[in-house]
Amino acid sequence: MNGVLIDRKDVEAFLIDEASYLNDGKFNEWLELFTEDAWYWIPSNKDHYDPNAHVSIIYDNKERLGERVWRLQSGLAYGQEPQSRTRHLISNIRVLDQDDQSITVSSNFIIVELRRSIQTIYSGRFEHKLRKNGNSWKIASKKVELINNNEFIGNLSFLL
């Protein structure tokens, strides 16, 4: 590791800001946190494998994420009528790797979703790779390891 580029407090603030955008339905702002070559991955059945060779719950590039955001805002995402209310809780933030242009961080999460009087809890681990973008950071990749990714999940039509 080459020196401290971002401290734990800054990482925590970035992750909390990302969660706040999702909780508040600010999907365009959330999408702007991603680099143009970013990917967003929710593995299925196992946490570690090649997503190009195995089925995933979601494996999207930024363009596909943009389509998801558009659908959520257009009213055409029928699985989100009415739209889910969520709260993201993030903890156990750890720096896994860093160099002079990027940092990889791990965190545990609990996401509580309320939709049509049904409350559902999702939990697992996030792995974010953040890349330097001027004076700020952008998400180059986000991996969502759900602890129940090998079980029936149901309507996962909102953004994690």
Coordinates of C-alpha atoms in Angstrom, one line a residue:
M1 CA 0.0 0.0 0.0
N2 CA 1.3 3.4 -0.9
G3 CA 0.4 5.8 1.9
V4 CA -3.0 6.7 3.2
L5 CA -5.1 8.2 0.4
I6 CA -8.4 8.2 2.1
D7 CA -9.1 7.5 5.8
R8 CA -11.8 5.3 7.3
K9 CA -13.9 8.3 8.2
D10 CA -13.9 9.5 4.5
V11 CA -14.8 6.0 3.3
E12 CA -17.6 5.8 5.8
A13 CA -18.9 9.3 4.7
F14 CA -18.9 8.2 1.0
L15 CA -20.7 5.0 1.7
I16 CA -23.3 6.8 3.9
D17 CA -23.8 9.3 1.1
E18 CA -24.4 6.6 -1.4
A19 CA -26.9 4.9 0.9
S20 CA -28.7 8.2 1.5
Y21 CA -29.2 8.7 -2.2
L22 CA -30.8 5.2 -2.5
N23 CA -32.9 5.7 0.7
D24 CA -34.1 9.2 -0.6
G25 CA -34.9 8.0 -4.1
K26 CA -32.2 10.2 -5.6
F27 CA -31.3 7.7 -8.2
N28 CA -29.7 10.1 -10.7
E29 CA -27.3 11.3 -8.0
W30 CA -26.6 7.7 -7.1
L31 CA -25.8 6.9 -10.7
E32 CA -23.4 9.8 -10.9
L33 CA -21.3 8.2 -8.2
F34 CA -20.2 5.6 -10.8
T35 CA -17.4 5.8 -13.3
E36 CA -18.2 5.3 -17.0
D37 CA -16.6 1.9 -17.0
A38 CA -18.2 0.8 -13.7
W39 CA -19.9 -2.5 -13.0
Y40 CA -22.5 -3.5 -10.4
W41 CA -22.7 -7.2 -9.4
I42 CA -24.9 -9.3 -7.2
P43 CA -23.6 -12.9 -7.5
S44 CA -26.0 -15.8 -7.3
N45 CA -25.2 -19.1 -5.4
K46 CA -21.6 -18.2 -4.6
D47 CA -19.8 -15.0 -3.7
H48 CA -16.7 -15.5 -5.7
Y49 CA -16.7 -16.7 -9.3
D50 CA -16.4 -15.3 -12.8
P51 CA -19.6 -13.4 -13.5
N52 CA -19.0 -13.8 -17.3
A53 CA -19.2 -17.6 -17.0
H54 CA -21.9 -18.0 -14.4
V55 CA -25.5 -16.7 -13.7
S56 CA -25.7 -13.6 -11.5
I57 CA -28.7 -12.0 -9.9
I58 CA -27.5 -8.7 -11.5
Y59 CA -24.3 -8.0 -13.4
D60 CA -24.6 -4.5 -15.0
N61 CA -22.4 -1.9 -16.5
K62 CA -23.2 1.8 -16.0
E63 CA -25.4 1.9 -19.1
R64 CA -27.6 -0.9 -17.8
L65 CA -27.7 0.8 -14.4
G66 CA -28.9 3.9 -16.2
E67 CA -31.7 1.9 -17.7
R68 CA -32.7 0.6 -14.3
V69 CA -32.7 4.1 -12.9
W70 CA -34.8 5.3 -15.9
R71 CA -37.3 2.5 -15.3
L72 CA -37.6 3.3 -11.6
Q73 CA -38.4 6.9 -12.4
S74 CA -40.6 6.3 -15.4
G75 CA -43.4 4.4 -13.7
L76 CA -42.7 1.4 -15.9
A77 CA -41.1 -0.7 -13.2
Y78 CA -44.3 -2.3 -12.1
G79 CA -42.5 -4.3 -9.4
Q80 CA -41.9 -1.0 -7.8
E81 CA -45.5 0.3 -7.7
P82 CA -45.7 1.6 -5.1
Q83 CA -42.0 2.3 -4.7
S84 CA -40.1 0.5 -1.9
R85 CA -39.0 2.5 1.1
T86 CA -35.6 1.5 2.3
R87 CA -33.0 2.1 5.0
H88 CA -29.4 1.0 4.4
L89 CA -27.3 0.4 7.5
I90 CA -23.5 0.0 6.9
S91 CA -20.9 -1.2 9.4
N92 CA -17.6 -3.0 9.7
I93 CA -15.9 -0.9 7.1
R94 CA -12.4 -2.1 6.2
V95 CA -9.8 -1.0 3.7
L96 CA -8.8 -4.1 1.7
D97 CA -6.3 -2.5 -0.8
Q98 CA -5.3 0.8 -2.1
D99 CA -2.8 2.5 -4.5
D100 CA -2.4 6.1 -5.7
Q101 CA -5.5 6.0 -7.8
S102 CA -8.0 3.6 -6.2
I103 CA -9.1 2.0 -2.9
T104 CA -11.0 -1.2 -2.3
V105 CA -13.2 -1.3 0.8
S106 CA -15.4 -4.0 2.4
S107 CA -18.4 -3.3 4.6
N108 CA -21.3 -5.2 6.0
F109 CA -24.9 -4.1 5.4
I110 CA -28.4 -4.5 6.5
I111 CA -31.1 -3.1 4.1
V112 CA -34.7 -2.9 5.4
E113 CA -37.3 -2.6 2.6
L114 CA -40.9 -1.7 3.2
R115 CA -43.4 -2.3 0.3
R116 CA -47.1 -2.9 0.5
S117 CA -47.0 -3.3 4.3
I118 CA -44.4 -6.1 4.1
Q119 CA -41.0 -5.5 5.6
T120 CA -38.1 -7.5 4.3
I121 CA -34.5 -7.5 5.6
Y122 CA -31.5 -8.1 3.3
S123 CA -28.0 -8.5 4.7
G124 CA -24.5 -9.3 3.4
R125 CA -21.3 -7.7 2.4
F126 CA -20.5 -4.8 0.0
E127 CA -17.2 -4.6 -1.8
H128 CA -16.6 -1.2 -3.4
K129 CA -13.7 -0.2 -5.6
L130 CA -13.4 3.6 -5.5
R131 CA -11.3 5.4 -8.1
K132 CA -9.8 8.9 -7.8
N133 CA -11.8 11.5 -9.8
G134 CA -10.1 14.9 -9.3
N135 CA -10.7 15.8 -5.7
S136 CA -13.4 13.2 -5.2
W137 CA -14.0 9.5 -5.6
K138 CA -16.2 7.5 -7.9
I139 CA -17.4 3.9 -7.8
A140 CA -15.5 1.7 -10.3
S141 CA -17.2 -1.4 -9.0
K142 CA -19.8 -2.5 -6.5
K143 CA -20.2 -6.1 -5.5
V144 CA -23.2 -7.1 -3.3
E145 CA -22.8 -10.4 -1.6
L146 CA -26.2 -11.3 -0.2
I147 CA -26.0 -14.0 2.5
N148 CA -29.1 -15.6 1.0
N149 CA -27.9 -15.5 -2.6
N150 CA -28.5 -19.2 -3.0
E151 CA -32.1 -19.0 -1.6
F152 CA -35.4 -17.7 -3.0
I153 CA -35.1 -13.9 -2.9
G154 CA -38.4 -12.8 -4.4
N155 CA -39.0 -9.3 -5.9
L156 CA -35.6 -7.7 -5.8
S157 CA -36.7 -4.7 -8.0
F158 CA -35.1 -1.9 -6.1
L159 CA -31.4 -0.8 -5.9
L160 CA -29.2 -2.3 -3.2

